[in-house]
PDB file of C-alpha atoms in Angstrom:
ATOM      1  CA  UNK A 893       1.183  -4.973  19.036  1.00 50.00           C
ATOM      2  CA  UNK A 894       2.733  -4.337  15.730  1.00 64.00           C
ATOM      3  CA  UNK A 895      -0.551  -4.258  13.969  1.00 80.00           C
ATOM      4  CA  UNK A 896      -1.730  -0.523  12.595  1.00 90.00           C
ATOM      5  CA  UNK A 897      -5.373  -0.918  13.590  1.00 92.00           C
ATOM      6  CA  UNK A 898      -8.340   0.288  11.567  1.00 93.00           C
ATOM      7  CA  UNK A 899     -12.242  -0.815  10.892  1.00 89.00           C
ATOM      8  CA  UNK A 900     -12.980  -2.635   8.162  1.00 88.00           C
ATOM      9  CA  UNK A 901     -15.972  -0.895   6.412  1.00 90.00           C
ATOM     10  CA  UNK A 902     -17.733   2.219   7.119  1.00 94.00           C
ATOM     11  CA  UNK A 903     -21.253   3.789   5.470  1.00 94.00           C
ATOM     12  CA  UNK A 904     -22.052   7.254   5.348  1.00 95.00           C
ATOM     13  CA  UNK A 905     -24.966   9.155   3.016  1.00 95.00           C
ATOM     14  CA  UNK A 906     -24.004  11.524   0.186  1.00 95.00           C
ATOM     15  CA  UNK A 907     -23.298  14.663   1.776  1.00 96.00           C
ATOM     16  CA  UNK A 908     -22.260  13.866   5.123  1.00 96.00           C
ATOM     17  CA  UNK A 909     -19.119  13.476   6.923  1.00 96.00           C
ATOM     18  CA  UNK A 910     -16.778  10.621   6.506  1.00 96.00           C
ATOM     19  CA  UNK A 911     -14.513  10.018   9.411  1.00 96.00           C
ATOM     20  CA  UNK A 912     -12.142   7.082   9.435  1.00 97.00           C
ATOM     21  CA  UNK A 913     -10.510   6.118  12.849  1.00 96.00           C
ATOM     22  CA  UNK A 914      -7.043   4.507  13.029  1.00 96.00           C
ATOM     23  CA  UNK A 915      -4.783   3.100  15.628  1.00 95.00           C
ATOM     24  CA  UNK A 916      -0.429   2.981  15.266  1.00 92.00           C
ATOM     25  CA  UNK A 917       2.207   1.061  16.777  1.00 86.00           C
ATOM     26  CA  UNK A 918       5.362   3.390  16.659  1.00 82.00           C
ATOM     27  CA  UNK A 919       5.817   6.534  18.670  1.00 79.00           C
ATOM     28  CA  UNK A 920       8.931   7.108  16.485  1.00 81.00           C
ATOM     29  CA  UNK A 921       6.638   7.037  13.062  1.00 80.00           C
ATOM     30  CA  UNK A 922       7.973  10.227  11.416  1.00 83.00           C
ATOM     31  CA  UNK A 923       5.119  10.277   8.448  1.00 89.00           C
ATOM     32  CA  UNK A 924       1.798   8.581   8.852  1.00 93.00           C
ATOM     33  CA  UNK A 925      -0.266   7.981   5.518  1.00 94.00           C
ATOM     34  CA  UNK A 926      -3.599   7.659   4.160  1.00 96.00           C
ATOM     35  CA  UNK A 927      -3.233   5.686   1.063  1.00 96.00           C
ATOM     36  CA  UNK A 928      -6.646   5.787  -0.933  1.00 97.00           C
ATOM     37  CA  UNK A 929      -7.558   2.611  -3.525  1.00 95.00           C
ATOM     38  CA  UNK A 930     -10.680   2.641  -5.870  1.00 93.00           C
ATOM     39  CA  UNK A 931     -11.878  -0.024  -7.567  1.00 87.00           C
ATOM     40  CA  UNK A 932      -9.904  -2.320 -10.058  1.00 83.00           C
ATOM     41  CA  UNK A 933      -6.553  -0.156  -9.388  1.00 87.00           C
ATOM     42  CA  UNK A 934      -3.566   0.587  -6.892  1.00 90.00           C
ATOM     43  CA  UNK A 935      -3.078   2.382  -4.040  1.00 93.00           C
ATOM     44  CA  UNK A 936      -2.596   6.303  -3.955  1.00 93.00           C
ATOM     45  CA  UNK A 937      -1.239   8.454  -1.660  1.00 93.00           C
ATOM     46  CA  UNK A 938      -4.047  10.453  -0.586  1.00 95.00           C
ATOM     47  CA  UNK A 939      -3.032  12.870   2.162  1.00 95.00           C
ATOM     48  CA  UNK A 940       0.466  12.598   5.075  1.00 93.00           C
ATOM     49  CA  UNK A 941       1.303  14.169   8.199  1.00 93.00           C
ATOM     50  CA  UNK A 942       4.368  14.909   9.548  1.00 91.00           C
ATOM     51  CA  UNK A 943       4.469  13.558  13.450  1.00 87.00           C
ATOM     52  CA  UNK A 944       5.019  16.531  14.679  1.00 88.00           C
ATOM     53  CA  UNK A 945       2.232  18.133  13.475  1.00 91.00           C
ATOM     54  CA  UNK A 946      -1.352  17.638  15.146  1.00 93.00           C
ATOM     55  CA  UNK A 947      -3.752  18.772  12.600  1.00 95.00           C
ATOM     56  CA  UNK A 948      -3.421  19.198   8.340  1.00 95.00           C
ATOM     57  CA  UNK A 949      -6.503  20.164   6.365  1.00 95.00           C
ATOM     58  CA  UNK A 950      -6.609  19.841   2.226  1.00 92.00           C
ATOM     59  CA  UNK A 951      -9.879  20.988   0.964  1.00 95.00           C
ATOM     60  CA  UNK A 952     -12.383  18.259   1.973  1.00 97.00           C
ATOM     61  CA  UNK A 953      -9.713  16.258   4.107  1.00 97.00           C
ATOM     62  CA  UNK A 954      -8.688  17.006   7.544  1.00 97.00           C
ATOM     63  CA  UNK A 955      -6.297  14.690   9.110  1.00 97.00           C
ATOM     64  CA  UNK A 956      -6.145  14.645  13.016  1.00 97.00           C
ATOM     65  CA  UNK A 957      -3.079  13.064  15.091  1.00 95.00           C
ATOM     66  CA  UNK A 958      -3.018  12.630  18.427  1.00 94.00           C
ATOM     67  CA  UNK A 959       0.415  11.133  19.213  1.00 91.00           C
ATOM     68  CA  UNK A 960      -0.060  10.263  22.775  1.00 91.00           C
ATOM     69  CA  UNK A 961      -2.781   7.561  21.939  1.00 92.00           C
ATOM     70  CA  UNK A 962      -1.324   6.671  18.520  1.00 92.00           C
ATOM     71  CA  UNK A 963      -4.569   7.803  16.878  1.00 95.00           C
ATOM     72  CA  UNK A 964      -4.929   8.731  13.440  1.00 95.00           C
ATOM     73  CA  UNK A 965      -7.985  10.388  11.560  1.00 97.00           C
ATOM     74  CA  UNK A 966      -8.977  11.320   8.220  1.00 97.00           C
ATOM     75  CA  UNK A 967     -12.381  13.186   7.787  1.00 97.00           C
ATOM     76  CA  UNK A 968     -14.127  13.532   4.408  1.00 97.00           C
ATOM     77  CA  UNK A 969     -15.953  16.825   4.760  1.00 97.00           C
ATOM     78  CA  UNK A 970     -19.515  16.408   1.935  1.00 97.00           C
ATOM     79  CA  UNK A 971     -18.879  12.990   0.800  1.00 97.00           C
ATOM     80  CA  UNK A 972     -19.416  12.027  -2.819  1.00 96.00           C
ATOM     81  CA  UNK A 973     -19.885   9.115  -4.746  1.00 95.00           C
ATOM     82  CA  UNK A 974     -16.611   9.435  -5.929  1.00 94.00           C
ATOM     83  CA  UNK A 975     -14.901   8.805  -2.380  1.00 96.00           C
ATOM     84  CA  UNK A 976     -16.636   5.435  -2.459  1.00 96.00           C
ATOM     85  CA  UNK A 977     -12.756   3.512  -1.816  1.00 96.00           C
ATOM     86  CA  UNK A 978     -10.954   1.706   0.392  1.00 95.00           C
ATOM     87  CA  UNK A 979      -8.465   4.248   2.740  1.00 97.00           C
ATOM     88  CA  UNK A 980      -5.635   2.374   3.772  1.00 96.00           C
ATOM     89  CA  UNK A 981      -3.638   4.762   7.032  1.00 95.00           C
ATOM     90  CA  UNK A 982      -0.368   3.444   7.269  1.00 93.00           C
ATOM     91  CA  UNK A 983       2.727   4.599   9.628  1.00 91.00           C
ATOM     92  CA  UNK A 984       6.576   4.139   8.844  1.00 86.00           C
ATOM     93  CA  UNK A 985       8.673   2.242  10.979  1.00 77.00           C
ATOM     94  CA  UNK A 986      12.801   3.071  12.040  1.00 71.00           C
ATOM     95  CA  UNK A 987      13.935   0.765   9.536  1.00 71.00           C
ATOM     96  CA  UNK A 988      11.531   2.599   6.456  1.00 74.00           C
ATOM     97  CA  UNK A 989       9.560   0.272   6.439  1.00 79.00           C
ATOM     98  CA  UNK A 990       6.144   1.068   5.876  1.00 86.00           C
ATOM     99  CA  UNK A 991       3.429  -0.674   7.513  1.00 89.00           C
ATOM    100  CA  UNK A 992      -0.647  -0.649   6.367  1.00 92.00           C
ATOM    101  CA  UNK A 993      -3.109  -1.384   8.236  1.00 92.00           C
ATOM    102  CA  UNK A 994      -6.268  -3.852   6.752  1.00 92.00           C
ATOM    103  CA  UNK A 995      -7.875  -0.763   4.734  1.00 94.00           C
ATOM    104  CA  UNK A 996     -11.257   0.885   5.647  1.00 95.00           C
ATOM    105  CA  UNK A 997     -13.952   0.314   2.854  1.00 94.00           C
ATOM    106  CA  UNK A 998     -15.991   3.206   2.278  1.00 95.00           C
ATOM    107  CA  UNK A 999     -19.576   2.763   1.294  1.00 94.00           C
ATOM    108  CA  UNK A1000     -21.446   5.779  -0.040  1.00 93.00           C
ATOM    109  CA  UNK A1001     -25.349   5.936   0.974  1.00 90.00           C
ATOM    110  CA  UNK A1002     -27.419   8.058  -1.931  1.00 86.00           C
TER     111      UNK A1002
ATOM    112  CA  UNK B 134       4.251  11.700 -13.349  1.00 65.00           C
ATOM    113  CA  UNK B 135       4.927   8.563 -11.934  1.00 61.00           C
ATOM    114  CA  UNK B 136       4.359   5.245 -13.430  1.00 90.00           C
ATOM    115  CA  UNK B 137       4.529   1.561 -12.156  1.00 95.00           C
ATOM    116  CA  UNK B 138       3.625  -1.209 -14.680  1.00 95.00           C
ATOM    117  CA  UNK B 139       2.717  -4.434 -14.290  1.00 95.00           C
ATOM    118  CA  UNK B 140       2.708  -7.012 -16.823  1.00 91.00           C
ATOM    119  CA  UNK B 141      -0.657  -8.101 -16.833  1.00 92.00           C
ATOM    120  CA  UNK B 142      -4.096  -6.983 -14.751  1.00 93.00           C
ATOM    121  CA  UNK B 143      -5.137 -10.841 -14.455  1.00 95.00           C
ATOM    122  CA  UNK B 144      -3.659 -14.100 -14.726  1.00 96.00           C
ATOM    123  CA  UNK B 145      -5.231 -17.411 -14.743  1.00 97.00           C
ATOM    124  CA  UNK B 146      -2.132 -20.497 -13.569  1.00 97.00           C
ATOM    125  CA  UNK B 147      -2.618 -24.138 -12.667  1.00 97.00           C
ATOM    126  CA  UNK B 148      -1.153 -25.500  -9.351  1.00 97.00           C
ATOM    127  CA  UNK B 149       2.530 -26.116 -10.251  1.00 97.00           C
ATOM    128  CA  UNK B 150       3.023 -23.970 -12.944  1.00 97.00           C
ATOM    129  CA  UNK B 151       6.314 -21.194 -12.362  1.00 97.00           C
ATOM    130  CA  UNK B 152       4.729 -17.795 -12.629  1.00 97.00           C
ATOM    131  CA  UNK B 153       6.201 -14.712 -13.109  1.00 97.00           C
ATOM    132  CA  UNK B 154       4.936 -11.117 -12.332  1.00 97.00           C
ATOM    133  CA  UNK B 155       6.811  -7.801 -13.952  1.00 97.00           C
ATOM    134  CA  UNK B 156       6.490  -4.494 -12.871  1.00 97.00           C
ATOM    135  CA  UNK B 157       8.735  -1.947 -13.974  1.00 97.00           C
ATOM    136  CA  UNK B 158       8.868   1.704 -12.992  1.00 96.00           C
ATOM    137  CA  UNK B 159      10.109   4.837 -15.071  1.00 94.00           C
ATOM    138  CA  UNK B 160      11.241   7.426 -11.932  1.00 88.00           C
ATOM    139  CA  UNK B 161      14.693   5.847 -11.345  1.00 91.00           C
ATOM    140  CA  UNK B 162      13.655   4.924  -8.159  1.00 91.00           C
ATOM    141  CA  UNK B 163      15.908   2.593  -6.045  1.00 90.00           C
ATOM    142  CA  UNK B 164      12.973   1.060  -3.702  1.00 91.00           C
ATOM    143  CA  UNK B 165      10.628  -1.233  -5.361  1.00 94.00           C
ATOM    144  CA  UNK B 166       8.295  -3.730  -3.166  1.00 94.00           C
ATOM    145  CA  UNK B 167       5.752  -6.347  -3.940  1.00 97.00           C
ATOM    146  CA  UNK B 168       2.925  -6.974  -1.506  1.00 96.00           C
ATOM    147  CA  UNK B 169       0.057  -8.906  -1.652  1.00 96.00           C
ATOM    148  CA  UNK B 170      -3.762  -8.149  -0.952  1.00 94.00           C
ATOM    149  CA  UNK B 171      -6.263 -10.367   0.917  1.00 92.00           C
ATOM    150  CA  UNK B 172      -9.710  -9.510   1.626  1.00 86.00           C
ATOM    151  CA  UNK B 173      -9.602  -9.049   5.679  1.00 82.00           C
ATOM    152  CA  UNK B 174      -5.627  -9.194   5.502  1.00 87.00           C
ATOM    153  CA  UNK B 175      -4.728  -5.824   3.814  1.00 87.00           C
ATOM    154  CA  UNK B 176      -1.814  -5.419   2.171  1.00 91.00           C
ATOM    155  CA  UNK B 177       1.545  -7.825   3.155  1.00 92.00           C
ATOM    156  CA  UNK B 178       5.039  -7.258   2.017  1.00 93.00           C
ATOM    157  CA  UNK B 179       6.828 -10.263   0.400  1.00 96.00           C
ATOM    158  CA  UNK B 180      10.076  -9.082  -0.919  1.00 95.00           C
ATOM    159  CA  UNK B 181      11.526  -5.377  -1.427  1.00 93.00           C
ATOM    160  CA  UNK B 182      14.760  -4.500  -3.138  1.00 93.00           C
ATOM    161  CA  UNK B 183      16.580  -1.094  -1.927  1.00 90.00           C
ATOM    162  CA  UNK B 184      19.173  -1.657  -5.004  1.00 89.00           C
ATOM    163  CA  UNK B 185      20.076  -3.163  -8.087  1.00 92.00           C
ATOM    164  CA  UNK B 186      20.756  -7.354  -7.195  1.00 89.00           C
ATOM    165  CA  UNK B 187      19.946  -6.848  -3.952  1.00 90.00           C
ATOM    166  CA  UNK B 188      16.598  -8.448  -2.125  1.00 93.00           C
ATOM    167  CA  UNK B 189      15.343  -8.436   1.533  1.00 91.00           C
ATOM    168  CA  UNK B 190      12.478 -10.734   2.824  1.00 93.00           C
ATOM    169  CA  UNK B 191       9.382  -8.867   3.788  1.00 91.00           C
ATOM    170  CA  UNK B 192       7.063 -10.763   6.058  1.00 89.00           C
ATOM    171  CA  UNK B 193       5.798 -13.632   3.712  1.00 95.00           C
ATOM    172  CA  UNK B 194       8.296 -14.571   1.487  1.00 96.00           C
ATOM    173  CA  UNK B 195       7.867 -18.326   1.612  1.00 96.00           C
ATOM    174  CA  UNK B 196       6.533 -19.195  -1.665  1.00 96.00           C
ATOM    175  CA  UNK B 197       8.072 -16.641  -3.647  1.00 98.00           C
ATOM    176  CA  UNK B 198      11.225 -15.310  -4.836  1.00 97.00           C
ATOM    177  CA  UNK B 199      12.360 -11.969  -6.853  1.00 97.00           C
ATOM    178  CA  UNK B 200      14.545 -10.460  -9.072  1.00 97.00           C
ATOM    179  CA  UNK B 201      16.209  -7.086 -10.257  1.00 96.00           C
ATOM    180  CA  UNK B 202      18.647  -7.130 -12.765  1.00 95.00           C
ATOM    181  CA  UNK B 203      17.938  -3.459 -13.978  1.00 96.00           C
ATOM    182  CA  UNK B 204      17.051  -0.536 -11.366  1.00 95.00           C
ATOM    183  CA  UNK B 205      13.224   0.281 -13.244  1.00 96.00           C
ATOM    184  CA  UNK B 206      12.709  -3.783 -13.156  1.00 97.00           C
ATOM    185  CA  UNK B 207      11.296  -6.044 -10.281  1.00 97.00           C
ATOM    186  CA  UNK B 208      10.281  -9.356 -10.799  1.00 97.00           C
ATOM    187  CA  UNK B 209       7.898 -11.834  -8.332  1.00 98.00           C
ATOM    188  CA  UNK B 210       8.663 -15.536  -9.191  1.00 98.00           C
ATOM    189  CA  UNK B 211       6.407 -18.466  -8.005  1.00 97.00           C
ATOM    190  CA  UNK B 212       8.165 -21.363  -8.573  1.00 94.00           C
ATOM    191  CA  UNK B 213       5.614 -23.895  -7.921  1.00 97.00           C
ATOM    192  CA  UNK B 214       2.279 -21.581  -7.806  1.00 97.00           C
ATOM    193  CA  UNK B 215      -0.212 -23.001  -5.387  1.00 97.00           C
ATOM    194  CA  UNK B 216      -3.884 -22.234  -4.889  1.00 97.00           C
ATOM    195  CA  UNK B 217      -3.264 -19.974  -1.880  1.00 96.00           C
ATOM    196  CA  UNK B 218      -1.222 -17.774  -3.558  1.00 98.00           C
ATOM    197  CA  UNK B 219      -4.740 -16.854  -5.200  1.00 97.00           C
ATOM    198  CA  UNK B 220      -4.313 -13.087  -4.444  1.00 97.00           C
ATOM    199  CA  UNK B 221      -3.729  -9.769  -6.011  1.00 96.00           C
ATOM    200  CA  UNK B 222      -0.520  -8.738  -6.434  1.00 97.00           C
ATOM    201  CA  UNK B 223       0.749  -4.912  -5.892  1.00 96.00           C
ATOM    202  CA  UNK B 224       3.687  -4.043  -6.775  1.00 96.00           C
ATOM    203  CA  UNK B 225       5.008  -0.576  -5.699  1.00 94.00           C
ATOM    204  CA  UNK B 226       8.209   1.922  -6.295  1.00 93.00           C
ATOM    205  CA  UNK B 227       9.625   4.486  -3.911  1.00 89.00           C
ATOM    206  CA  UNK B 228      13.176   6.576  -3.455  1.00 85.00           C
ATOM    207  CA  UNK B 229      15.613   6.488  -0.709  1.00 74.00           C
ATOM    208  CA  UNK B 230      15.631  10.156   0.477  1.00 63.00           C
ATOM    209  CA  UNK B 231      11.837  10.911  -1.139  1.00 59.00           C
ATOM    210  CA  UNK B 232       9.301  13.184  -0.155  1.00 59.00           C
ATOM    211  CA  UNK B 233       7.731  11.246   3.121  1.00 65.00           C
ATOM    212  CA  UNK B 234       8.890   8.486   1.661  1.00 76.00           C
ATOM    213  CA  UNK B 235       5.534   8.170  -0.317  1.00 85.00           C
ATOM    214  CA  UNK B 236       5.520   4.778  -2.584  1.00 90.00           C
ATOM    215  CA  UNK B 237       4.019   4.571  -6.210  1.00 91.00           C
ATOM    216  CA  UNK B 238       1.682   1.800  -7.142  1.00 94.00           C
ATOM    217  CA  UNK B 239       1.539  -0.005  -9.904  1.00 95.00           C
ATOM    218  CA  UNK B 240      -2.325  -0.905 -11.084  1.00 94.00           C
ATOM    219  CA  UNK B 241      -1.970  -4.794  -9.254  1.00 95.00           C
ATOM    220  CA  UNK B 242      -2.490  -8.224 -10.793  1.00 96.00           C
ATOM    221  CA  UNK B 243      -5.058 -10.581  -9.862  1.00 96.00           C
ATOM    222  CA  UNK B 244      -3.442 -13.821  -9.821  1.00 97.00           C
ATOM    223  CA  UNK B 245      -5.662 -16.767  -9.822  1.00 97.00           C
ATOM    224  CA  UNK B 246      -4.209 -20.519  -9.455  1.00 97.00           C
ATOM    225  CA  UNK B 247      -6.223 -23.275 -10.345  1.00 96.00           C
TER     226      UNK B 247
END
């Protein structure tokens, strides 16, 4: 389908690990996204990874590809209040365009 | 660093009205988009412009039209606003050959129409 698949809402307690799951449409996607949106404001590029790369870790985020099922991760290692968001993974297309998928709320537990 | 504006953070319209939403960015980029956001729905392109005077359909345009006369200015136009177009509006700025492509968001305006 041409829909970039992800779950709509996900809870985790202060101090855990946040792991959000997402599914792609395009083999060809050359950058995959997480885009990260807090409350009342726009969308920020939080992390990328290249497509031919199967792991990147920055500080507390770890993405994790795996290209041959199209699936996408981004873990939040010792979640905070502060990640409390909605994480929007999004893929580019051929033609540049870039496509988001429904955005995973984030829901911090104290 | 970056910047996309947009011309107001909420805006209150009755069914009919024309309605107009600014953004303007200060990176000379040549890509600028507006999408919308629905709860459930995510984010959905309407219009994007790769160049000065020129405009491409994204996947919901019906409803809306845009302008760019000036490369750091891209207007949304509802020419008879309707109470589904109740949505936020994002409006977002990226270059041709950037780094991964990454856009820039402007802040988004929540449109309401009465």
């Amino acid at each position: 389908g041409e829909d970039v698949e992800q779950s709509l809402f996900l809870s985790v307690r202060e101090g855990d690990s946040s792991v959000i799951n997402c599914t792609y449409t395009d083999s060809s996607s050359t950058y995959l996204y997480w885009y990260k949106q807090e409350p009342g404001a726009g969308l920020q590029l939080l992390t990328y990874i290249f497509s031919n790369m199967d792991m990147k870790q920055d500080q507390r985020l770890t993405v994790l590809l795996n290209k041959k099922d199209k699936h996408l991760s981004l873990r939040i290692a010792d979640t905070q209040t502060g990640d409390s968001a909605i994480y929007f993974c999004a893929e580019i297309h051929r033609d540049d365009k870039i496509i988001f998928g429904k955005g995973t709320r984030l829901h911090i537990l104290p | 660093d970056v910047k996309v504006t947009q011309s107001s953070r909420y805006l209150v319209k009755r069914t009919g009205e024309k309605v107009f939403l600014e953004c303007v960015q200060d990176m000379d980029h040549e890509n600028m988009f507006w999408y919308r956001q629905d709860p459930g729905l995510g984010l959905r392109l309407i219009y994007f412009s790769y160049d000065v005077k020129m405009k491409e359909k994204g996947d919901i345009p019906e409803g809306y039209s845009v302008s760019r006369e000036k490369k750091e200015r891209f207007s949304l136009i509802l020419e008879s606003a309707s109470t589904n177009q109740t949505s936020m509006y994002l409006c977002a700025s990226s270059l041709t050959q950037g780094r991964y492509n990454e856009q820039f968001f402007g802040p988004g305006t929540r449109l309401t129409v009465l």
